[in-house]
Amino acid sequence: MTPEEFRRYGRQVVDWIADYQEKIESYPVLSQARPGDVLAALPVHPPEQGEGYENLLADLERVVMPGITHWQHPSFFAYFPANASGPAILGDLLSAGLGVQGMLWATSPACTELETRMADWLAELLGLPAAFRSDGPGGGVIQDSASSSAVVAILAALERANGGRAGREGLTGRHTLYISSQTHSSLEKAAKITGIGAAGVRTVDVDPRTLAMDPARLDAMIAEDAAAGAVPTMVCATVGTTSTTAIDPVAAIGEVCRRHGVWLHVDAAYAGVAAVCPELRWLNEGVADYADSYTTNPHKWLLTNFDCNVLWVADREPLVGALSILPEYLRNQASESGEVIDYRDWQIPLGRRFRALKLWSVIRWYGAEGLREHIRTGVALAQRLAGWIRDEPGFVLFDHHPLSLVCFRPAWDGLPEDEANEATKRLMETLNASGDLFLTHTKVGGRVLLRMAIGAPATREEHVRAAWRRIVEETRKLEKSLQ
Amino acid sequence: MTPEEFRRYGRQVVDWIADYQEKIESYPVLSQARPGDVLAALPVHPPEQGEGYENLLADLERVVMPGITHWQHPSFFAYFPANASGPAILGDLLSAGLGVQGMLWATSPACTELETRMADWLAELLGLPAAFRSDGPGGGVIQDSASSSAVVAILAALERANGGRAGREGLTGRHTLYISSQTHSSLEKAAKITGIGAAGVRTVDVDPRTLAMDPARLDAMIAEDAAAGAVPTMVCATVGTTSTTAIDPVAAIGEVCRRHGVWLHVDAAYAGVAAVCPELRWLNEGVADYADSYTTNPHKWLLTNFDCNVLWVADREPLVGALSILPEYLRNQASESGEVIDYRDWQIPLGRRFRALKLWSVIRWYGAEGLREHIRTGVALAQRLAGWIRDEPGFVLFDHHPLSLVCFRPAWDGLPEDEANEATKRLMETLNASGDLFLTHTKVGGRVLLRMAIGAPATREEHVRAAWRRIVEETRKLEKSLQ
């Protein structure tokens, strides 16, 4: 494709995206495709000859769009949001256009140094501790996801626990990792990936009301495991769980970690970015004093499209120790000088995209003020929704909703628990199938709850209100049919 | 950013990229930035207020571009190429614009099903075995890199070796992994990540002439290790090593693997895509009969921008067994029906971008014919270069150059080996510092060789010829100064 052709088709694609943004509300939020529909509409064999780009754009409409669930739809409340804002998309486009590889400082110095500065900017915006800044022993790095950050944090923790020998010698002893029943599933997956195994993951009880991890129970479990010959290696505290935005007591957990010499990883994937607002900084209480590593996702709620997770460590030595490899063809003067960061030693893959461009693009376009406004809008809409739920007869509101996720369900008066759960799921399926909105569910203390997460840039009060109206309407219908 | 603003700035960014493509030869290939230059040009603090996009584009020119090493420059011969073609960039742009998450089939069916079809298309284009197609027990998946594919392949191999209990129970025995001295460093890194440890990686001797792994030696090592109580778990055979494009004898290695019940992973990261040309299908001899997993990178030499690696497995069961986790909030009818693929169980992270769009975009724009032409151009230019090196007095050509990488060095007649090595490195540094071209080096049998990898879409014969002229010129100067 010549630059002239790129110019022509590039404009078409930009216009296509702008049109999509304008008409997104005309689509059903949840794709109504059945398994195999998209596959059946695609040719079985690849084309022998190339074709014009117009054909692809036509097939995009005809074949792909019916199979899209619209994460950018203002009535998408299902998972945590995935903010694909304009400046983020453009930052990603610049990255694709430059087409550089940032595996080493030397392979494109700007890719590394802009990332270092963006990690520092974000640490400042979120009020994260000085230890996480690049001018000390720690630093930040962009990863694809909080899942990968969890793997990397575990490897650093293993390296420290084994006196710098884990990467070389492999896992020898029995290592244990502490989470709660509310911790994201990626931690168990990370335990499987790093060789600890699901069996090495110990689930600490939570307070049944707040769903926060019980530090006393954690303390006891670590002591028991250590006495039984295991090596307690890492605790993952969560700030804002996926299920209900429960918040583990980081400071109390950190005390326990310090006493036992265990690595503290703080997973603030969704909630961490909310600390851009000073009034929400309480979220990170304890992080400054105790966290060895901390991660949050600008690609969830901070107007940056997927993928853009940031991981900070207070000490980069065990991280680099766990992941560094130096073959001859990657040797270069800059790396050997020790003056530069080679981020390939901070992550699983060798290659890396220039993702700092989109963070730079987002932070400069919105400014700290714009970012705060976005978070505040999400929180305010969620609080309004919680109020409506509280005021509506026949609904049960889950009491904890400090940010932009609200969990609730119809009371289903008179129904036994398992039938009530079935009814809640049926309600959700009916609503999702309508295409008007998209919700998910979770289970708390055996009860199925609906999860409604607010935070897409396009979501305004009218969308939340319309969703709530539809929920009440379908609930009343279902209540009638169940009588 | 409103859709109208996105339209306006989007066009500016598209034009910026087209301009960049047009004037790329005016930049020095290798960035001349020193450590800290870019960092020093960036504000220490993030902006409080948002600003117009024009400011960012201005700073991109002023601050970022001097720190860019131009991977898309036609005189970039340093690492394997990173083909950011127009249709690939546009495919990525569409993915960013749609902003969907393909972690589950249900979260955007088209994201999963287009990927399935693209993996099948690519398998057909490369003549890969039927076992890798999605309609059998195996299948293909897009990963970020061959590094991540190596991790995932090891996890599947561990799962199979441990009777499906590795993920659950963690690593208990001593597992061994077999590579050669020429295998990519990501395999050792993957061993560190998965808990096998660098010490569990056994390096098999290579034929000193071809640098290909010695299957008889592999056989003996596996037998020795098994007798000593280790569990030989995986062999990685490479088709086209990073250092010199050495090609391991996959069929003979596969025989050894089969005899010992060991997983065979084939890393064809760079070379695999060359099999799009029927005359290069010999590269994959043995793959159909023996490979449990196989990986290649469209993002290197197949006109697709980073990241786009494809991993195929002959049997998806141990892979999914190793990586599957199912929390309540991800449960859904489609997954439970068993009718769909959830690709999050085929990779390390949970989240995933819609990367199939760029592969679709590339394959349709170029067609099989266009892809073949691109590979053939790279191979032909490399063979021409090899001819010039062979014909030039005072140069030594490394004899193996079947694809688009050529290794060579000046003969440095009369210099002892270590001084010759120093002179070769000095030559490379002089050439790279000039900005006219960018090369890397490797070491074979103690000798430093220059690596010149051809394959950028913009590279034509004139660029290879100009590079060669510069190499000869600087060599003659250096020869004089050394006399």
Short mmCIF file of C-alpha atoms in Angstrom, two decimals, chain A residues 135-345:
data_model
loop_
_atom_site.label_atom_id
_atom_site.label_comp_id
_atom_site.label_asym_id
_atom_site.label_seq_id
_atom_site.Cartn_x
_atom_site.Cartn_y
_atom_site.Cartn_z
CA ASP A 135 14.52 8.10 40.02
CA GLY A 136 14.69 5.67 42.95
CA PRO A 137 15.24 1.91 43.23
CA GLY A 138 11.82 1.09 41.78
CA GLY A 139 9.86 2.19 38.74
CA GLY A 140 6.86 1.61 36.52
CA VAL A 141 6.28 -0.25 33.28
CA ILE A 142 3.38 -0.71 30.87
CA GLN A 143 2.11 -4.30 30.55
CA ASP A 144 -0.72 -5.71 28.48
CA SER A 145 -2.90 -6.57 31.45
CA ALA A 146 -3.13 -6.99 35.19
CA SER A 147 -2.90 -10.77 34.55
CA SER A 148 0.59 -10.39 33.14
CA SER A 149 1.51 -7.99 35.92
CA ALA A 150 0.46 -10.65 38.42
CA VAL A 151 2.76 -13.20 36.76
CA VAL A 152 5.64 -10.74 36.77
CA ALA A 153 5.04 -9.77 40.42
CA ILE A 154 5.02 -13.43 41.48
CA LEU A 155 8.29 -14.04 39.63
CA ALA A 156 9.89 -11.07 41.41
CA ALA A 157 8.53 -12.32 44.74
CA LEU A 158 9.91 -15.83 44.09
CA GLU A 159 13.27 -14.32 43.14
CA ARG A 160 13.42 -12.37 46.39
CA ALA A 161 12.19 -15.31 48.47
CA ASN A 162 14.85 -17.58 47.01
CA GLY A 163 17.75 -15.19 47.42
CA GLY A 164 17.95 -14.45 43.68
CA ARG A 165 18.11 -18.09 42.65
CA ALA A 166 14.51 -18.87 41.58
CA GLY A 167 14.97 -18.02 37.91
CA ARG A 168 18.18 -20.01 37.70
CA GLU A 169 17.28 -23.03 39.76
CA GLY A 170 13.54 -23.22 39.18
CA LEU A 171 10.98 -23.93 41.88
CA THR A 172 12.29 -26.40 44.38
CA GLY A 173 10.42 -25.89 47.66
CA ARG A 174 6.69 -25.56 48.15
CA HIS A 175 5.70 -21.93 47.62
CA THR A 176 2.42 -20.44 48.77
CA LEU A 177 0.47 -17.45 47.54
CA TYR A 178 -2.33 -15.75 49.51
CA ILE A 179 -5.50 -14.37 48.03
CA SER A 180 -9.11 -14.06 49.17
CA SER A 181 -12.20 -15.66 47.68
CA GLN A 182 -12.78 -12.28 46.00
CA THR A 183 -9.38 -11.97 44.31
CA HIS A 184 -9.37 -11.88 40.52
CA SER A 185 -9.01 -15.28 38.84
CA SER A 186 -5.82 -14.11 37.11
CA LEU A 187 -3.93 -14.66 40.36
CA GLU A 188 -4.78 -18.36 40.41
CA LYS A 189 -3.92 -18.49 36.70
CA ALA A 190 -0.60 -16.79 37.43
CA ALA A 191 0.13 -19.40 40.10
CA LYS A 192 -0.47 -22.10 37.49
CA ILE A 193 1.78 -20.34 34.99
CA THR A 194 4.68 -19.81 37.40
CA GLY A 195 4.74 -23.43 38.60
CA ILE A 196 3.34 -22.73 42.07
CA GLY A 197 0.15 -24.45 40.98
CA ALA A 198 -3.42 -23.85 42.03
CA ALA A 199 -2.74 -26.03 45.08
CA GLY A 200 -0.18 -23.48 46.31
CA VAL A 201 -2.83 -20.76 46.34
CA ARG A 202 -4.29 -20.29 49.81
CA THR A 203 -7.66 -18.61 50.09
CA VAL A 204 -7.99 -16.34 53.11
CA ASP A 205 -11.44 -15.75 54.61
CA VAL A 206 -13.17 -12.45 54.05
CA ASP A 207 -15.39 -10.37 56.28
CA PRO A 208 -18.84 -11.60 55.16
CA ARG A 209 -20.18 -8.05 55.15
CA THR A 210 -17.44 -6.07 53.40
CA LEU A 211 -15.90 -9.04 51.54
CA ALA A 212 -12.48 -7.69 52.53
CA MET A 213 -9.62 -10.06 53.42
CA ASP A 214 -9.21 -10.86 57.12
CA PRO A 215 -5.62 -9.92 58.11
CA ALA A 216 -5.71 -11.98 61.32
CA ARG A 217 -6.66 -15.07 59.38
CA LEU A 218 -3.93 -14.28 56.84
CA ASP A 219 -1.41 -14.02 59.64
CA ALA A 220 -2.41 -17.38 61.04
CA MET A 221 -2.33 -19.11 57.66
CA ILE A 222 1.12 -17.80 56.81
CA ALA A 223 2.41 -18.97 60.18
CA GLU A 224 0.85 -22.42 59.73
CA ASP A 225 2.23 -22.83 56.23
CA ALA A 226 5.71 -21.71 57.22
CA ALA A 227 5.66 -24.11 60.17
CA ALA A 228 4.65 -26.89 57.76
CA GLY A 229 7.71 -26.19 55.60
CA ALA A 230 6.20 -24.07 52.84
CA VAL A 231 7.71 -20.76 51.71
CA PRO A 232 4.99 -18.09 51.96
CA THR A 233 5.93 -15.97 48.94
CA MET A 234 3.33 -13.39 48.05
CA VAL A 235 0.08 -11.90 49.25
CA CYS A 236 -2.22 -10.22 46.76
CA ALA A 237 -4.40 -7.51 48.29
CA THR A 238 -7.13 -6.15 46.06
CA VAL A 239 -8.32 -2.57 45.94
CA GLY A 240 -11.68 -2.85 44.22
CA THR A 241 -12.49 -6.50 43.49
CA THR A 242 -14.10 -7.47 40.20
CA SER A 243 -17.11 -8.99 41.87
CA THR A 244 -18.20 -6.10 44.13
CA THR A 245 -15.30 -3.57 44.41
CA ALA A 246 -14.44 -4.89 47.86
CA ILE A 247 -11.33 -3.26 49.30
CA ASP A 248 -8.80 -5.28 51.24
CA PRO A 249 -7.17 -3.54 54.25
CA VAL A 250 -3.79 -2.94 52.63
CA ALA A 251 -2.08 -1.47 55.71
CA ALA A 252 -3.13 -4.30 58.03
CA ILE A 253 -2.21 -6.89 55.40
CA GLY A 254 1.07 -5.07 54.83
CA GLU A 255 1.90 -5.37 58.54
CA VAL A 256 1.41 -9.12 58.30
CA CYS A 257 3.55 -9.30 55.15
CA ARG A 258 6.34 -7.31 56.76
CA ARG A 259 6.33 -9.51 59.85
CA HIS A 260 6.69 -12.64 57.75
CA GLY A 261 8.92 -11.19 55.01
CA VAL A 262 6.32 -11.85 52.32
CA TRP A 263 5.95 -9.80 49.10
CA LEU A 264 2.82 -7.61 48.98
CA HIS A 265 1.26 -7.16 45.56
CA VAL A 266 -1.66 -4.73 45.32
CA ASP A 267 -4.10 -5.39 42.50
CA ALA A 268 -6.02 -2.16 41.87
CA ALA A 269 -6.77 -3.04 38.24
CA TYR A 270 -10.10 -1.25 38.05
CA ALA A 271 -10.17 1.04 41.09
CA GLY A 272 -6.60 2.32 41.18
CA VAL A 273 -7.06 4.99 38.53
CA ALA A 274 -9.88 6.54 40.60
CA ALA A 275 -7.16 7.92 42.87
CA VAL A 276 -6.67 10.63 40.25
CA CYS A 277 -9.35 12.35 42.36
CA PRO A 278 -7.93 13.57 45.69
CA GLU A 279 -11.20 12.70 47.45
CA LEU A 280 -10.67 9.05 46.45
CA ARG A 281 -7.02 8.76 47.51
CA TRP A 282 -8.13 6.85 50.61
CA LEU A 283 -8.35 3.87 48.24
CA ASN A 284 -4.57 3.56 48.38
CA GLU A 285 -4.17 3.76 52.14
CA GLY A 286 -1.24 1.58 53.12
CA VAL A 287 0.21 1.30 49.62
CA ALA A 288 3.02 3.78 50.29
CA ASP A 289 4.17 2.00 53.42
CA TYR A 290 3.82 -1.62 52.44
CA ALA A 291 3.36 -2.44 48.74
CA ASP A 292 6.22 -4.15 46.91
CA SER A 293 4.24 -3.97 43.68
CA TYR A 294 1.08 -2.22 42.59
CA THR A 295 -0.93 -2.37 39.40
CA THR A 296 -3.81 -0.50 37.79
CA ASN A 297 -5.39 -0.39 34.33
CA PRO A 298 -5.72 2.90 32.48
CA HIS A 299 -7.41 0.66 29.88
CA LYS A 300 -10.36 0.12 32.15
CA TRP A 301 -11.54 3.43 33.48
CA LEU A 302 -8.96 6.03 32.50
CA LEU A 303 -9.94 6.74 28.89
CA THR A 304 -7.16 4.60 27.41
CA ASN A 305 -7.98 1.73 25.08
CA PHE A 306 -6.88 -1.82 25.77
CA ASP A 307 -4.09 -2.79 26.27
CA CYS A 308 -2.53 -0.48 28.84
CA ASN A 309 -1.86 -1.78 32.33
CA VAL A 310 0.80 -0.15 34.51
CA LEU A 311 2.83 -2.08 37.07
CA TRP A 312 5.05 -0.36 39.61
CA VAL A 313 7.62 -1.96 41.88
CA ALA A 314 9.35 -0.44 44.88
CA ASP A 315 12.55 -2.31 44.02
CA ARG A 316 13.28 -3.32 40.44
CA GLU A 317 16.19 -5.62 41.25
CA PRO A 318 14.31 -8.88 41.90
CA LEU A 319 12.06 -8.19 38.90
CA VAL A 320 14.95 -7.73 36.49
CA GLY A 321 16.79 -10.61 38.15
CA ALA A 322 13.84 -12.91 37.50
CA LEU A 323 13.41 -11.98 33.83
CA SER A 324 16.76 -10.90 32.39
CA ILE A 325 18.45 -12.91 29.61
CA LEU A 326 21.20 -11.55 27.39
CA PRO A 327 22.00 -13.30 24.12
CA GLU A 328 24.80 -12.01 21.91
CA TYR A 329 22.53 -10.48 19.26
CA LEU A 330 20.89 -8.22 21.87
CA ARG A 331 24.14 -6.95 23.41
CA ASN A 332 24.72 -3.25 22.88
CA GLN A 333 26.72 -0.41 24.37
CA ALA A 334 23.75 1.39 25.91
CA SER A 335 22.60 -1.67 27.86
CA GLU A 336 26.11 -2.39 29.02
CA SER A 337 26.59 1.17 30.23
CA GLY A 338 23.91 0.61 32.87
CA GLU A 339 22.54 4.07 32.09
CA VAL A 340 19.34 2.89 30.45
CA ILE A 341 16.28 0.76 31.15
CA ASP A 342 15.62 -2.25 28.93
CA TYR A 343 11.93 -2.93 29.57
CA ARG A 344 12.04 -6.43 28.04
CA ASP A 345 13.50 -7.41 31.44
#
